[in-house]
mmCIF file of C-alpha atoms in Angstrom:
data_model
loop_
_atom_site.group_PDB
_atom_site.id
_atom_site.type_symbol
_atom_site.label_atom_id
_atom_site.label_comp_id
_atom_site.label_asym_id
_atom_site.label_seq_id
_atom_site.Cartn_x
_atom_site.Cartn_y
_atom_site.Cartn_z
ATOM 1 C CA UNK A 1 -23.690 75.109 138.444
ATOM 2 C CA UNK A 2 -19.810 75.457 137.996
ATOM 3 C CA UNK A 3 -18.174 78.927 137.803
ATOM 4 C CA UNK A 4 -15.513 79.174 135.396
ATOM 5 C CA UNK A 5 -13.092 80.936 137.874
ATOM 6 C CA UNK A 6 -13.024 77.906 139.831
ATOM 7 C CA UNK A 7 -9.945 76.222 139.919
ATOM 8 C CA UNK A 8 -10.181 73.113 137.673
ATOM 9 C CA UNK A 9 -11.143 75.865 134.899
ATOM 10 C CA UNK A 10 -8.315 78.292 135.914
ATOM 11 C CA UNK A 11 -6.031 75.296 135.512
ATOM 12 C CA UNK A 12 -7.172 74.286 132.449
ATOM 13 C CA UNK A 13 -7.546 77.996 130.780
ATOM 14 C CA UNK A 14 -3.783 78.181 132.307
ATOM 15 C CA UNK A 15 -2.928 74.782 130.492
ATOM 16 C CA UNK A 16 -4.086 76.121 127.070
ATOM 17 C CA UNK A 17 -2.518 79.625 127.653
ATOM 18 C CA UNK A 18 0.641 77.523 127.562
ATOM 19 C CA UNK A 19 0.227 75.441 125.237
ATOM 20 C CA UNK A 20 -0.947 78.317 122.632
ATOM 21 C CA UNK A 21 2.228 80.383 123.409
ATOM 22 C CA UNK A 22 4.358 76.847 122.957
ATOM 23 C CA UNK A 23 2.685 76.629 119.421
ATOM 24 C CA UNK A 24 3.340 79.623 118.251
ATOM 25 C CA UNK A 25 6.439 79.820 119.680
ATOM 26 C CA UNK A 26 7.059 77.118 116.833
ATOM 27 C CA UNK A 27 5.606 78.887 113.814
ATOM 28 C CA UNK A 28 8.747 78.906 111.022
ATOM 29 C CA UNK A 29 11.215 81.676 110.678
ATOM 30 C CA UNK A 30 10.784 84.602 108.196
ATOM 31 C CA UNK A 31 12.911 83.627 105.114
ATOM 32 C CA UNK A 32 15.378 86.845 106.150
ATOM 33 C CA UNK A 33 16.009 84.415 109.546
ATOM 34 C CA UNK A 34 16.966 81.139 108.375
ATOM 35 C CA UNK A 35 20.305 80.503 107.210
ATOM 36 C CA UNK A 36 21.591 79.666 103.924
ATOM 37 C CA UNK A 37 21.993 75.884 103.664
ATOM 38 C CA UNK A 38 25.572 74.381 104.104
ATOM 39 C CA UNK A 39 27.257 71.727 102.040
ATOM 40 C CA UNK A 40 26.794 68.121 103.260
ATOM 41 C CA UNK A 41 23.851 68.792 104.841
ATOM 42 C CA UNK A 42 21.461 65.164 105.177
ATOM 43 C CA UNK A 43 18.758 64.397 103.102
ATOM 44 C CA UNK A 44 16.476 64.660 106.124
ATOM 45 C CA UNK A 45 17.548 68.372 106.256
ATOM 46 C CA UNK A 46 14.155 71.083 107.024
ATOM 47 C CA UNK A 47 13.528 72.631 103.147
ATOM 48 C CA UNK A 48 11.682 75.929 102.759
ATOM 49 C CA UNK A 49 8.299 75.346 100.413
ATOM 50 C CA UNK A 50 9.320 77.159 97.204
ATOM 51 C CA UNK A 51 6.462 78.665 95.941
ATOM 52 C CA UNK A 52 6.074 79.750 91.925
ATOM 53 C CA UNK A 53 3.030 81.510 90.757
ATOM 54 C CA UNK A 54 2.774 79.265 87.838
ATOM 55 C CA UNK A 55 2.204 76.566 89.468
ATOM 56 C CA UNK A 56 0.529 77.240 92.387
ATOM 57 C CA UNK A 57 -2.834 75.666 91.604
ATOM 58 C CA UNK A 58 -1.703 72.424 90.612
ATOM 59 C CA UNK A 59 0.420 72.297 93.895
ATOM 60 C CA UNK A 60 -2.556 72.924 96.055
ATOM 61 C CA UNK A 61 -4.701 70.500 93.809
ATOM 62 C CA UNK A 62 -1.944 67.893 94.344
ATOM 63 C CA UNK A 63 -1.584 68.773 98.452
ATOM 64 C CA UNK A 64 -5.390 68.376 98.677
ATOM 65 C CA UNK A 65 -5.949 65.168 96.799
ATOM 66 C CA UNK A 66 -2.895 63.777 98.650
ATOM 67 C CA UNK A 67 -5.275 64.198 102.011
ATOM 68 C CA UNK A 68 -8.676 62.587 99.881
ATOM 69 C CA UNK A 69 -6.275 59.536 99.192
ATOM 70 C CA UNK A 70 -4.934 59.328 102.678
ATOM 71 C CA UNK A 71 -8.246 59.700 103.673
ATOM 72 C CA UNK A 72 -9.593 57.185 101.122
ATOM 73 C CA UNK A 73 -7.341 54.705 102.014
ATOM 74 C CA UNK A 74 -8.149 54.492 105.448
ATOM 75 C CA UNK A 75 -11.588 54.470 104.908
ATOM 76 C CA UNK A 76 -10.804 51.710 102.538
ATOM 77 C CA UNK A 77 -8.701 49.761 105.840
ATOM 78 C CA UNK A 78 -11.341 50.735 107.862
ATOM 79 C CA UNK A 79 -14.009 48.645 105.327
ATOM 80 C CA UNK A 80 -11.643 45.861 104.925
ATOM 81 C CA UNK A 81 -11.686 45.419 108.864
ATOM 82 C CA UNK A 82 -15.179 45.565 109.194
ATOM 83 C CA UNK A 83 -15.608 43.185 106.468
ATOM 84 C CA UNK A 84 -13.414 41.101 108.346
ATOM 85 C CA UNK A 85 -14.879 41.153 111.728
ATOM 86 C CA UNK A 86 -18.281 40.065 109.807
ATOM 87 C CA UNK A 87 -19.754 43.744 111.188
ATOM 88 C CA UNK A 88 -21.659 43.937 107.360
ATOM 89 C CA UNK A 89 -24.748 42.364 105.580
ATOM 90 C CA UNK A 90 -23.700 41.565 102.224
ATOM 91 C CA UNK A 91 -25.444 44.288 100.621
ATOM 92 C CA UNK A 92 -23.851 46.785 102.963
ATOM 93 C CA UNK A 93 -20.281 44.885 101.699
ATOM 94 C CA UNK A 94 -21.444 45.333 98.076
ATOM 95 C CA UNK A 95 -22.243 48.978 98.641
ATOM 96 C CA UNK A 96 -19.342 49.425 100.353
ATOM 97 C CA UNK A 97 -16.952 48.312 97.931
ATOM 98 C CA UNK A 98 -19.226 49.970 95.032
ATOM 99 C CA UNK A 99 -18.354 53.296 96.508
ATOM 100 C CA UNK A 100 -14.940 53.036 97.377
ATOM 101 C CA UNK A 101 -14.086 52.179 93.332
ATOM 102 C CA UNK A 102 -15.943 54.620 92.787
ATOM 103 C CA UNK A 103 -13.990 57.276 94.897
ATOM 104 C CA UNK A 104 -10.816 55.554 93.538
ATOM 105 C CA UNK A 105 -11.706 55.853 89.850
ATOM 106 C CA UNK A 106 -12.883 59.748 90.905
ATOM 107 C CA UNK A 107 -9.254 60.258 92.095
ATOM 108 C CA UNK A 108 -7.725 58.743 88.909
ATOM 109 C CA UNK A 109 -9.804 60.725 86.413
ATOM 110 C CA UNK A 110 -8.944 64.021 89.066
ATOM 111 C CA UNK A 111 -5.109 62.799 88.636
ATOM 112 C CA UNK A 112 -5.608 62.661 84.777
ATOM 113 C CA UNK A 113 -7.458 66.181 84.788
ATOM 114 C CA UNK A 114 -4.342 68.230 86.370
ATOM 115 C CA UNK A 115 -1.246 65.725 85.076
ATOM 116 C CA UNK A 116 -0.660 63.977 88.138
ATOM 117 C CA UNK A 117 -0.124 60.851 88.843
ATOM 118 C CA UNK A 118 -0.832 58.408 92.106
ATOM 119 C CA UNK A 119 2.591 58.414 93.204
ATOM 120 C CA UNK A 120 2.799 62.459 92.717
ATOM 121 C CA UNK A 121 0.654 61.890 95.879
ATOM 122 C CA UNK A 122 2.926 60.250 98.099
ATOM 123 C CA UNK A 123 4.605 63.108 99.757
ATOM 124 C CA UNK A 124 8.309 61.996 101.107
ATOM 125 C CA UNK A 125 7.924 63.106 105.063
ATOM 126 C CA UNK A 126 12.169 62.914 105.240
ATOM 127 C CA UNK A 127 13.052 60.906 108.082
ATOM 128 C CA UNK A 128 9.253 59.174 108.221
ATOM 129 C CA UNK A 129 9.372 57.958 104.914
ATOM 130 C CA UNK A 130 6.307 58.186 102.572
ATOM 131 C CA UNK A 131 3.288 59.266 103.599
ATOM 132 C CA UNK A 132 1.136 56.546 101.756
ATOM 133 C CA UNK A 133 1.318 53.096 102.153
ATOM 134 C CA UNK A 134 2.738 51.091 98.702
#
């Protein structure tokens, strides 16, 4: 049996020590610490989240059907390519491509229920470009 004071474990507790105190070295400054923005600054400039109490349910609606359509759309890649590579019977193709309408149709009538729409999904990630394919 292994003791945990052994040194691969001491290394590797040391490694994530290190690692934690790197992340949170990172977390963003209080408000009171970040200065004003100047003129002429780029488009790909950091922005502080503006937050407004009205609103705050149908942003956090929005952020979390942005990640079920990421993740719906990969699953939907991920079909495709299996599909592809001939990985399916045709019934598990059929009930494959049953579901993900479904799920897409689920996302629309979601959209419709809080005013969004599909492309209110596509966050802009600055310099990255969208975050959801066209």
């Amino acid at each position: 049996m292994t003791n945990p004071s052994d040194p691969p474990y001491a290394d590797r507790r040391r490694e994530v020590a290190e690692a934690a105190t790197r992340a949170f070295s990172l977390l963003p400054a209080r408000p009171e610490e970040v200065a004003p923005p100047r003129a002429g600054r780029g488009r790909g400039a950091a922005r502080r989240l503006r937050t407004d109490p009205d609103t705050v349910e149908r942003d956090l609606v929005k952020l979390v059907l942005t990640i079920v359509e990421l993740l719906r759309q990969l699953m939907e890649r991920q079909a495709l390519h299996r599909v592809d590579q001939g990985d399916l019977t045709e019934a598990q193709e059929e009930r494959l491509g049953l579901t993900l309408m479904i799920l897409h149709d689920r996302m629309a009538e979601l959209c419709d229920r809080y005013g969004l729409t599909m492309a209110d999904l596509n966050l802009d990630l600055g310099p990255l470009g969208p975050l959801l394919p066209p």
